[in-house]
Coordinates of C-alpha atoms and ligand atoms in Angstrom, one line a residue:
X66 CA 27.2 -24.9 -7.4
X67 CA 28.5 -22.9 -4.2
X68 CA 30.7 -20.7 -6.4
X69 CA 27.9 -20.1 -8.8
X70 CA 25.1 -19.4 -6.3
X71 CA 27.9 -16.6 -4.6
X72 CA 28.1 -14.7 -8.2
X73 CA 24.8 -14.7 -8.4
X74 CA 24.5 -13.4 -5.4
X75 CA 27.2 -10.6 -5.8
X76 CA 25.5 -9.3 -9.1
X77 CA 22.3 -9.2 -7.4
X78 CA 24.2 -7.2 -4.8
X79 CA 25.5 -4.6 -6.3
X80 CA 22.2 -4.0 -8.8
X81 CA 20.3 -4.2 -4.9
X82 CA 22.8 -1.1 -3.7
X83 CA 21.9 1.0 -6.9
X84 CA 18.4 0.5 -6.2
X85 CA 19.2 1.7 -2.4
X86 CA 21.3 4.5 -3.9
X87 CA 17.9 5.4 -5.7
X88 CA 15.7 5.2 -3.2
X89 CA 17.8 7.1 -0.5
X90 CA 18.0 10.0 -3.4
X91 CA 14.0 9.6 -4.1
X92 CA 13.7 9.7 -0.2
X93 CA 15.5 13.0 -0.2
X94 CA 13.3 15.0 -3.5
X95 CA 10.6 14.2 -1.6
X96 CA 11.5 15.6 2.2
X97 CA 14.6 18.0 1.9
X98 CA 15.4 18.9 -1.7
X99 CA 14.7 22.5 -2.4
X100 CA 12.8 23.0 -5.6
X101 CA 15.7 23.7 -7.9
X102 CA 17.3 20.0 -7.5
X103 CA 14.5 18.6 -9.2
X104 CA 16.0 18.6 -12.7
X105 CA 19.1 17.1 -11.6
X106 CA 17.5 14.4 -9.7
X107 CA 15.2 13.4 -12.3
X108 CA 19.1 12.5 -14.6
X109 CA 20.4 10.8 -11.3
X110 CA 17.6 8.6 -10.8
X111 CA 17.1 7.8 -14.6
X112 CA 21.0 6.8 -14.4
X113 CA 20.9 4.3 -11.5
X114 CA 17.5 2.7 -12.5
X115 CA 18.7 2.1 -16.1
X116 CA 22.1 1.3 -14.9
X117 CA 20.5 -1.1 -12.2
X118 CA 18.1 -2.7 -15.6
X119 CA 20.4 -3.5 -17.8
X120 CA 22.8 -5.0 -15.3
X121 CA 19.9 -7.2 -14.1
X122 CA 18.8 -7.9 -18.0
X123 CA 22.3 -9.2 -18.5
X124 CA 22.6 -12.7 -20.4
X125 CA 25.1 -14.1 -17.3
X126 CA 22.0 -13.5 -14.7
X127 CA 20.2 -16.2 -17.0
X128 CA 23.3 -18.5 -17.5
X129 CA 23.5 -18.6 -13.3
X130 CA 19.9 -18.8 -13.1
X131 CA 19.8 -21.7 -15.9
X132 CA 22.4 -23.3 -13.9
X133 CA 21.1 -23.0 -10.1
X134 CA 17.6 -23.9 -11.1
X135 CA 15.9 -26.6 -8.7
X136 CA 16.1 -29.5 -11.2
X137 CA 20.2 -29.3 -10.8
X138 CA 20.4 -28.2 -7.3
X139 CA 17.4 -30.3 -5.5
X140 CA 17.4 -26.9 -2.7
X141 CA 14.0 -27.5 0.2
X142 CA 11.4 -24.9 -1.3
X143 CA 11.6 -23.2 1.2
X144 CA 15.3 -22.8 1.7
X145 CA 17.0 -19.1 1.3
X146 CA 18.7 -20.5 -1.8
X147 CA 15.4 -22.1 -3.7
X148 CA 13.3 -18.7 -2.6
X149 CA 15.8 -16.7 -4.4
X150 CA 16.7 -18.4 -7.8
X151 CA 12.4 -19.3 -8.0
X152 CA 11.6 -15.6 -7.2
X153 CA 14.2 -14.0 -9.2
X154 CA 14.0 -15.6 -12.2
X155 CA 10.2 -14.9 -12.6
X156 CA 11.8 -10.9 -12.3
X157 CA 14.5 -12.1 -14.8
X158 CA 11.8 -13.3 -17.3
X159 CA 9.7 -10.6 -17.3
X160 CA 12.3 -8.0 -16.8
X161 CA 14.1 -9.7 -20.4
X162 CA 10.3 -9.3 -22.1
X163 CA 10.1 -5.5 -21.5
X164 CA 12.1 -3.8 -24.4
X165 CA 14.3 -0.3 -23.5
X166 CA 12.6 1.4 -25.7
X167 CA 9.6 1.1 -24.2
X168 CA 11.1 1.7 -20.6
X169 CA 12.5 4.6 -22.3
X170 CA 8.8 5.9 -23.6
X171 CA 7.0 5.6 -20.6
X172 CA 9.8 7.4 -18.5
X173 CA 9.3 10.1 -21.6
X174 CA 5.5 10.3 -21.6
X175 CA 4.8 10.2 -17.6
X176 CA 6.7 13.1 -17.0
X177 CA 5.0 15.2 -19.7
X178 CA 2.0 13.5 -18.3
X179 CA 2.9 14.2 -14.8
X180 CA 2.7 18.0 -15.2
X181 CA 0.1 18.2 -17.1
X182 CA -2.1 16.2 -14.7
X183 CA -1.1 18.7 -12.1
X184 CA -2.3 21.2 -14.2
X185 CA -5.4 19.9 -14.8
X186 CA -6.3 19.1 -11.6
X187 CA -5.9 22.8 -10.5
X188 CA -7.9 24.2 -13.2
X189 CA -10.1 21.1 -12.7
X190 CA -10.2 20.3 -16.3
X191 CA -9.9 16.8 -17.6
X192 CA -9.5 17.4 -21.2
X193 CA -5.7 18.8 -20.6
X194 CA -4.6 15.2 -19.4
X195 CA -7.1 13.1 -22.0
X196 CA -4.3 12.8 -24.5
X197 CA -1.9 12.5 -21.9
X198 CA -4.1 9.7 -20.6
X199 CA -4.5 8.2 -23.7
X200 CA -0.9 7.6 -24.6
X201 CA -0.7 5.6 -20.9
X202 CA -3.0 3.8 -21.9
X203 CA -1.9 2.7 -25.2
X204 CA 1.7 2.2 -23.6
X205 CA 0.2 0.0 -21.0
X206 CA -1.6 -2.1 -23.5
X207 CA 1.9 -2.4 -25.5
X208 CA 3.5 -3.6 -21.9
X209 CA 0.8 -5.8 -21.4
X210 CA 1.4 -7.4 -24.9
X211 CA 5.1 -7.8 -24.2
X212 CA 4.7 -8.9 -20.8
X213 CA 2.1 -11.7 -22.7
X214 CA -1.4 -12.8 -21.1
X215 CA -3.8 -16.2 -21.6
X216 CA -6.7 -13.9 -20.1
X217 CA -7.1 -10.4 -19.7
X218 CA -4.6 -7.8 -20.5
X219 CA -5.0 -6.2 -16.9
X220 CA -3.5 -9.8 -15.2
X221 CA 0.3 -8.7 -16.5
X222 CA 0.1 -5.3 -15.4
X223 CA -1.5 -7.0 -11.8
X224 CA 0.9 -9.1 -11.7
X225 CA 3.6 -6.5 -11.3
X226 CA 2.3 -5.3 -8.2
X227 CA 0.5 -8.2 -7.0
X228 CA 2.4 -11.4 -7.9
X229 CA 0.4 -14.4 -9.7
X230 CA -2.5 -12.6 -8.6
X231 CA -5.1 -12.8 -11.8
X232 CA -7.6 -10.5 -12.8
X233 CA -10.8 -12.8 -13.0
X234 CA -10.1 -13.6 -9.2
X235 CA -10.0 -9.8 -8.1
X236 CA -13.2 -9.0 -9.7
X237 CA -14.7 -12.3 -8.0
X238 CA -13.7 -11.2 -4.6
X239 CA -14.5 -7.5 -5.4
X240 CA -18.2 -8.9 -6.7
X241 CA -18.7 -10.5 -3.2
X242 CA -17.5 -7.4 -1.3
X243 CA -19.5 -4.9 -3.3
X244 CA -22.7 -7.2 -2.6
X245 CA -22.4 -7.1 1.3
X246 CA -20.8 -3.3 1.1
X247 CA -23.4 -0.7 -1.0
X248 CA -26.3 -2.0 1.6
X249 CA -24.2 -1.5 4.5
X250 CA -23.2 2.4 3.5
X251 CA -26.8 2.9 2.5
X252 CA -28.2 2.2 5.9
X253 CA -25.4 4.0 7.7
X254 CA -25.6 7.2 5.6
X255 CA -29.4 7.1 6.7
X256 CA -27.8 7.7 10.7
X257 CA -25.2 9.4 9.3
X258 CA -26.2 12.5 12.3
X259 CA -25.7 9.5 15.6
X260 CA -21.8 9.9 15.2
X261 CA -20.4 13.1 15.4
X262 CA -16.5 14.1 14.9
X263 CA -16.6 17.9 15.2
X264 CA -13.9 16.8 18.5
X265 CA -11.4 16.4 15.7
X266 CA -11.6 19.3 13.8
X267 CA -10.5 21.3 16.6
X268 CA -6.6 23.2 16.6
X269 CA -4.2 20.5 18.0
X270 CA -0.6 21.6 18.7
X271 CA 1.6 20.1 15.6
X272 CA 4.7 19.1 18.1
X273 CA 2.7 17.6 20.3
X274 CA 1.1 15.6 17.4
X275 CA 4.1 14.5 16.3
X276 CA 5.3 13.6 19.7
X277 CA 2.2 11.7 20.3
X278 CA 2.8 9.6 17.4
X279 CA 6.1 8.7 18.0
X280 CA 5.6 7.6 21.8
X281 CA 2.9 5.0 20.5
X282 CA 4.6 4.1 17.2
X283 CA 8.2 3.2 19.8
X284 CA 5.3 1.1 22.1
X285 CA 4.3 -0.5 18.8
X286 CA 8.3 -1.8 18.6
X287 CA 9.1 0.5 15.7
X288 CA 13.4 0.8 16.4
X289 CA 14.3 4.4 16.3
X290 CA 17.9 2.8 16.3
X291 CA 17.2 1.5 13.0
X292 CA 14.9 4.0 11.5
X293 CA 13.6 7.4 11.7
X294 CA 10.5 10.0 10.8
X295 CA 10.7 12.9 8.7
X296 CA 7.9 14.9 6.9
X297 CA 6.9 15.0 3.8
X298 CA 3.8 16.1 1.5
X299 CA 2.4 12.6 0.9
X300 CA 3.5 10.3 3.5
X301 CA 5.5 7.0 2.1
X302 CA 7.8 4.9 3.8
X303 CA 10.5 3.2 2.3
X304 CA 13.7 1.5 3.4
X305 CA 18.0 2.1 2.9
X306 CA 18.6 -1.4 4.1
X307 CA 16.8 -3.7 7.0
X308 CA 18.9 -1.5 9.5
X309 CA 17.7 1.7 7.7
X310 CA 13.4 2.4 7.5
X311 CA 12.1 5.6 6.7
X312 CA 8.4 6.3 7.9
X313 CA 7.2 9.6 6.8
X314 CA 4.5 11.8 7.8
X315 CA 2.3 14.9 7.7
X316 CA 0.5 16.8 10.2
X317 CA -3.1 18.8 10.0
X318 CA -3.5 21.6 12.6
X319 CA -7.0 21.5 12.1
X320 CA -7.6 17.8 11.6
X321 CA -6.1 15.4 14.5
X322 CA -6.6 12.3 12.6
X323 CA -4.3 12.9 9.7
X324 CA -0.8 12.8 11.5
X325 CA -1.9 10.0 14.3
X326 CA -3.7 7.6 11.5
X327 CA -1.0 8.1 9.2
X328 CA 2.1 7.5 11.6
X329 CA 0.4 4.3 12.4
X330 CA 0.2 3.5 9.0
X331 CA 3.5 4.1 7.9
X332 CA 4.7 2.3 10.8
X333 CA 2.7 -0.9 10.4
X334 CA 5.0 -0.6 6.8
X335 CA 7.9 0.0 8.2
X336 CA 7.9 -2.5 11.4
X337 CA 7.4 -4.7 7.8
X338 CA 11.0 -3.9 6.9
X339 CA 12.5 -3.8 10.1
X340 CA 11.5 -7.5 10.4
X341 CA 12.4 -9.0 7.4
X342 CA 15.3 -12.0 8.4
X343 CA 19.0 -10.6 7.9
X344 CA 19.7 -13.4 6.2
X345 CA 17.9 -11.8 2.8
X346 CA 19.6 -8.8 3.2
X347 CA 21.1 -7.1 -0.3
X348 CA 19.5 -10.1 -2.1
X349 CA 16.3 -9.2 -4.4
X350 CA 14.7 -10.8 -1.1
X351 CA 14.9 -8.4 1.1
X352 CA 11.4 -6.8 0.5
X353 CA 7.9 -7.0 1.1
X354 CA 5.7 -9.8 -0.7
X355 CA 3.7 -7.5 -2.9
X356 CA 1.9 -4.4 -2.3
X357 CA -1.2 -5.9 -1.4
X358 CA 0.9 -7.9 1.7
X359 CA 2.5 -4.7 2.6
X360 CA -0.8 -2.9 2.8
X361 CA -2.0 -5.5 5.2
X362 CA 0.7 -4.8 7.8
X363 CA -0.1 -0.9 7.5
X364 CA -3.8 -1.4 7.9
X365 CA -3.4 -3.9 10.4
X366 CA -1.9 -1.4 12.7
X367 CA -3.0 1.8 11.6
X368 CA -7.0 0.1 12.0
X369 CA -7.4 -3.3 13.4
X370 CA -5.2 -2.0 16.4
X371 CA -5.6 1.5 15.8
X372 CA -9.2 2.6 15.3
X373 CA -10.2 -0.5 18.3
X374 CA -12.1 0.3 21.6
X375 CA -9.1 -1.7 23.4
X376 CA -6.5 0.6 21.8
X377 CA -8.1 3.9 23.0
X378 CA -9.0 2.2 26.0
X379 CA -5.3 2.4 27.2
X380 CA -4.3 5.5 25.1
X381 CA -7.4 8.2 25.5
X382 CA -6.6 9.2 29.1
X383 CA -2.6 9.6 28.1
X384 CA -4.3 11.6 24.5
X385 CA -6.3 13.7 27.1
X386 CA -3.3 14.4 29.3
X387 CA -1.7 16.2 26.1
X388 CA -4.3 17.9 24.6
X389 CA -6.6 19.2 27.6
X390 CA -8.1 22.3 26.3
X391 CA -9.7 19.7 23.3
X392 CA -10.6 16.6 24.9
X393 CA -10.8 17.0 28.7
X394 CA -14.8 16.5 28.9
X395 CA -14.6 13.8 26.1
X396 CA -15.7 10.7 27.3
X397 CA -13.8 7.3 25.7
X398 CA -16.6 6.2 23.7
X399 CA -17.9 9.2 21.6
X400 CA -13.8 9.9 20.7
X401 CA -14.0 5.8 19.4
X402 CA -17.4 7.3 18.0
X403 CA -15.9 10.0 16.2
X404 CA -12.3 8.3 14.6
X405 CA -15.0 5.4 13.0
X406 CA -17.4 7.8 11.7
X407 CA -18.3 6.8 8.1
X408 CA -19.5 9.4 5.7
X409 CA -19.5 8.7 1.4
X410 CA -17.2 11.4 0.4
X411 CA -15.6 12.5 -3.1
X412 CA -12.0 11.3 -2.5
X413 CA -10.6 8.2 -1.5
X414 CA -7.4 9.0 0.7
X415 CA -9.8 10.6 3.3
X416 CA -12.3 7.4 2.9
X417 CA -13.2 5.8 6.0
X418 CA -13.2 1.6 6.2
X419 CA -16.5 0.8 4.8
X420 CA -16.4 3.2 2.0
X421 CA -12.7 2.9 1.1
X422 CA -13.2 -0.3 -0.9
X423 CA -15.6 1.3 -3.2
X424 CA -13.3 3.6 -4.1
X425 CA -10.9 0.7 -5.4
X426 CA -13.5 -0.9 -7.0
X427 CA -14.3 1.7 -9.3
X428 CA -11.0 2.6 -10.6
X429 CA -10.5 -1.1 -11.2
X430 CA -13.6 -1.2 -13.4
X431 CA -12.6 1.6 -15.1
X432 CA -8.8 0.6 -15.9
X433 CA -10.0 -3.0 -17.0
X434 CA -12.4 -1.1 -19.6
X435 CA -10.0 1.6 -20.7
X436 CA -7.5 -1.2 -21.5
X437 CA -10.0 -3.3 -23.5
X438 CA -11.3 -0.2 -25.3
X439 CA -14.5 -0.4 -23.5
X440 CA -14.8 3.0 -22.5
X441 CA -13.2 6.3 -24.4
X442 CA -10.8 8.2 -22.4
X443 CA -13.1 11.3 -23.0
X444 CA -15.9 10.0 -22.0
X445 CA -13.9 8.9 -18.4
X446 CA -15.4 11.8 -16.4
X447 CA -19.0 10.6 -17.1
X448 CA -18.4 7.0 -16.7
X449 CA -16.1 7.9 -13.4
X450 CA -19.3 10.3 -11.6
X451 CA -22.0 7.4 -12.5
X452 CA -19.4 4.7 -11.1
X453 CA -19.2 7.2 -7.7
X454 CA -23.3 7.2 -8.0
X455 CA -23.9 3.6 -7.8
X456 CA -21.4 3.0 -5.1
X457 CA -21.8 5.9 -2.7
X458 CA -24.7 7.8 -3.4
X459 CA -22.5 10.9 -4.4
X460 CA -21.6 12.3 -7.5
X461 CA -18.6 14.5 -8.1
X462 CA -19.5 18.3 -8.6
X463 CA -16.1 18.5 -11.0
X464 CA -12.8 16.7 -12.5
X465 CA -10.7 17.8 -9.9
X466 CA -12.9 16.0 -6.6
X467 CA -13.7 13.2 -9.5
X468 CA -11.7 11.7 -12.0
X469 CA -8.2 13.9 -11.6
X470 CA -8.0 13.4 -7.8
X471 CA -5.2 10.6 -8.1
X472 CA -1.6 10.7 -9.0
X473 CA -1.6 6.7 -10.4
X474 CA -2.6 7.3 -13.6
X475 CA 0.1 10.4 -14.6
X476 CA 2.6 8.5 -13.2
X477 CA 1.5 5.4 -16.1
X478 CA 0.7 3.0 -13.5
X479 CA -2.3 0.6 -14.5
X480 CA -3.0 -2.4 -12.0
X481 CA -1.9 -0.8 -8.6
X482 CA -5.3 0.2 -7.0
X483 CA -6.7 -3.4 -6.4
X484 CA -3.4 -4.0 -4.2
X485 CA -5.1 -1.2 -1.6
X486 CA -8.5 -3.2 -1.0
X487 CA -6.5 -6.3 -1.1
X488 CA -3.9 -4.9 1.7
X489 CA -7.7 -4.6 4.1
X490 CA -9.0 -7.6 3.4
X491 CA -5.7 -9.7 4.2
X492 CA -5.1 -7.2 7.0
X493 CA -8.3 -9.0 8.8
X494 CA -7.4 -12.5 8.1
X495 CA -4.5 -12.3 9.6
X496 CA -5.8 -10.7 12.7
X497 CA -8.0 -13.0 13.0
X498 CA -5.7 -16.1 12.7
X499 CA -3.4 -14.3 15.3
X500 CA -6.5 -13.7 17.6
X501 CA -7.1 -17.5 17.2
X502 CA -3.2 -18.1 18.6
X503 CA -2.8 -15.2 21.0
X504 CA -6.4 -15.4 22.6
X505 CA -4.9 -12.7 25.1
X506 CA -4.6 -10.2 22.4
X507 CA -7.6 -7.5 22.7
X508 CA -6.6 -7.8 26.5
X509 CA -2.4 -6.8 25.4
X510 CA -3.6 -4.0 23.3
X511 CA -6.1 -2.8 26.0
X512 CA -2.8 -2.9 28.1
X513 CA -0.7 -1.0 25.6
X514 CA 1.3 -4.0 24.6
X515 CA 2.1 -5.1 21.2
X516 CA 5.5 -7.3 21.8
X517 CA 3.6 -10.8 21.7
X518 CA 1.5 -9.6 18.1
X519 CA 4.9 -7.9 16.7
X520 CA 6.9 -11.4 17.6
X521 CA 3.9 -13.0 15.7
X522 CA 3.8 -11.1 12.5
X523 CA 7.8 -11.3 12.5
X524 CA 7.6 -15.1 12.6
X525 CA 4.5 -15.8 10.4
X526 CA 4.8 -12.8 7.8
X527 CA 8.0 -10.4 8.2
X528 CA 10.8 -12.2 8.1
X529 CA 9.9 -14.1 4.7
X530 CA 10.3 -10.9 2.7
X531 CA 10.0 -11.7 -1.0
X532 CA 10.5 -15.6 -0.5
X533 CA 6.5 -16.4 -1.2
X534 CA 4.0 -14.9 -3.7
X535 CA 1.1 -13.1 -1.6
X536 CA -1.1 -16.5 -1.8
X537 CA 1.2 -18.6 -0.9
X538 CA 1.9 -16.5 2.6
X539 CA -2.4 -16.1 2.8
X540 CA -2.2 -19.7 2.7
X541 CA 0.4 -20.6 4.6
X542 CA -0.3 -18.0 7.3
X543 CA -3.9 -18.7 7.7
X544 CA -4.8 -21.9 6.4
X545 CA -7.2 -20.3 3.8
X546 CA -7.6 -18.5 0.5
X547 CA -7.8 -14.9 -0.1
X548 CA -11.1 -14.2 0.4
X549 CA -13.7 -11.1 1.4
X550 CA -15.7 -13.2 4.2
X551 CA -13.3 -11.8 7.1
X552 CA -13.7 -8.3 6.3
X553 CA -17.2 -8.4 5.8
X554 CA -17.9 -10.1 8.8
X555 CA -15.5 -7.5 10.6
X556 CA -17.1 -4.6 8.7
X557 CA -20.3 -5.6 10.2
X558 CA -19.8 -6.2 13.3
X559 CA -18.0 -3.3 14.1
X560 CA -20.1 -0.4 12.0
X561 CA -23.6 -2.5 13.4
X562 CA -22.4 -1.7 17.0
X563 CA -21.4 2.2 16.1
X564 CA -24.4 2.8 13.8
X565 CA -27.4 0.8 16.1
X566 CA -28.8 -1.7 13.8
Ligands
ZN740 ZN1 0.2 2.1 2.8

């Protein structure tokens, strides 16, 4: 059993260090590559992830996997050992589904697609990416049929970025959210003038930005020694190894929120990876539990310690300290004020936390009809500005602040979005669970200290990596399902004190 447990691990091994060898290249096209290694790159990635496929497809994976299943071996559940044979061979089984050739396709059509999404966006005109759009769908209904549903043919493609999670439940929780949410921006867009962020739109030094970021990110616990931050166009983080995280960032002259928010983010991603137990490393472990999980760590910091009255409490005076010229007469409060402001706006990465969901919501909607056929792709722009009607009051004045604005769809990926609004609404139950077992904690973060919260998201969430699907950690972390009620109540309670009412 020993001896077959090691192969196993020693395959999965090697196929983890090509997918490291991929994602250190990917790292680099999108922060130091100049322009004329993209063609190159595109081979050497296609190389390693087929390469890193077909060695995971390979009949002796299944032979181990047969062998060291839990029947034979009689491992605790919650052992190293039963977490990886149960977790990778539900990847095995649906990685042996998915034929090459369609691998090969979608690889083919998304980068056709790709460009021309770009260039459609920039001459805002959707009908240049409907056909493109069309063959992702149809591929994604031919994945979906491979990947084989009892349901609806959005749970498989779901379920590759959310694990077990199922359709029918996402709408459910999405129903009770969208109840308590389209009020809630209604009444605040009718105060929309009591909060006022014209503070942030003011020049801020980029350095000192960055350097500002950094200092709270290291107070946050984020280990420089095993990690670093770099720029980049679209800020990501991803990870070498658990010794090796990668945050990256961008910074807005003009716009202080961009850089501070985002570094926070990233981080809250990254102090993920840096946490996750050694002893997963180089297995198919050593990873978060789905997006939706990792969302929840970035939100968690970037906005449930972030965007709080405690946080600023400690860190305003020291923000004031570096930028005088902007923020010397500010009081505390109106800068809280202005970082929480909540307008309905056209596009969803610059959403704020009440009207960020709705975003989600709508591109769910409209990927569950495009894949059932209930809506034609060229009637998307319509359906897309009535969808941005009923939930925020706003309707897009083209394709390119409407239906082109994200990069999801070019890239073929169907399912991803819900994982987003899932990420906030597990980011709160999980603050509130460790509010319940570290009562101290508004007082810590009011006192710029995060070691007691970072030891309890290690123990409770980080160091399981891949070991539990995302409901078993809700569950085991919290006691509960996955459910809106947390959110809504936060929501609430924070935007009825900002707003007055
Ligand atoms: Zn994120």
């Amino acid at each position: 059993m020993e001896e077959k447990l090691q192969e196993l691990k020693t395959r999965l091994g090697e196929i983890r260090d090509l997918n490291k060898a991929a994602a250190v290249l990917s790292w680099d096209q999108q922060t130091y590559m100049p322009p004329g290694g993209a063609a190159a790159r595109a081979e050497q990635l296609a190389t390693l992830q087929k390469t890193a496929h077909n060695w995971f497809i390979a009949d002796e994976i299944g032979e181990l996997l047969e062998a060291l299943n839990n029947d034979e071996t009689g491992w605790d559940y919650d052992s190293d050992e039963a977490s990886l044979v149960r977790v990778v061979a539900r990847d095995y089984e649906k990685a042996r589904k998915v034929p090459s050739e369609l691998v090969a396709e979608f690889a083919r059509v998304t980068t056709l697609a790709h460009e021309a999404w770009a260039k459609a966006r920039e001459q805002s005109d959707f009908s240049q990416f409907q056909p493109h759009l069309e063959k992702i769908v149809e591929l994604n209904v031919r994945l979906a049929e491979a990947l084989g549903y009892e349901d609806r043919i959005y749970d498989p493609l779901l379920d590759q970025f959310e694990p077990e999670m199922k359709t029918a439940h996402v709408a459910a929780i999405f129903d009770d959210l969208k109840a308590e949410l389209v009020p809630l921006v209604k009444a605040i867009s009718e105060r929309a003038n009591s909060v006022d962020d014209s503070i942030l739109r003011q020049t801020y030094e980029e350095q000192k930005q960055w350097d500002f970021g950094v200092e709270v990110i290291k107070d946050f616990g984020f280990d420089f020694t095993r990690g670093r931050q770099d720029k980049s166009v679209h800020p990501f983080t991803t990870s070498f190894s658990i010794g090796d995280v990668r945050l990256t960032t961008r910074v807005d002259p003009n716009y202080l929120p961009t850089a501070l928010f985002g570094t926070l983010h990233e981080c809250g991603h990254g102090l993920y990876e840096q946490g996750i137990s050694p002893s997963l490393e180089r297995t198919s472990l050593d990873d978060g539990a789905s997006l939706g999980i990792h969302e929840s760590q970035s939100r968690l910091w970037e906005n449930l310690v972030g965007r709080s009255r405690e946080f600023w409490s400690h860190y305003f005076p020291r923000l004031q300290a570096v930028f005088p010229g902007q923020l010397a007469g500010v009081d505390v409060e109106t800068f809280y004020r202005a970082i929480n402001r909540v307008e309905p706006s056209l596009i969803r990465v610059e959403a704020d936390e009440v009207t960020y969901n709705l975003h989600i919501m709508l591109r769910f909607e409209l990927e569950n009809e495009m894949l059932e056929g209930k809506v034609k792709i060229a009637d998307l722009p319509e359906a897309w500005n009535a969808g941005m009607e009923a939930n925020l009051g706003i309707a897009p004045p083209n394709d390119a602040l409407g239906v082109l604005q994200d990069v999801h769809w070019s890239g073929g990926m169907m399912g991803y979005f819900p994982t987003y609004s899932l990420g906030n609404l597990i980011s709160v139950q999980f603050f509130d669970k460790a509010k319940t077992d570290i009562p101290s904690l508004p007082d810590q973060i009011a006192a710029g200290k995060f070691d007691e919260l970072l030891s309890w998201l290690r123990e409770n969430i980080h160091r399981h990596g891949r070991k539990y699907t995302p409901a078993e950690l809700v569950k085991r972390v919290t006691g509960n399902e996955l459910t809106a009620t947390n959110y809504v109540a936060y929501i609430k309670t924070k935007f009825s004190d900002i707003y007055g009412f």
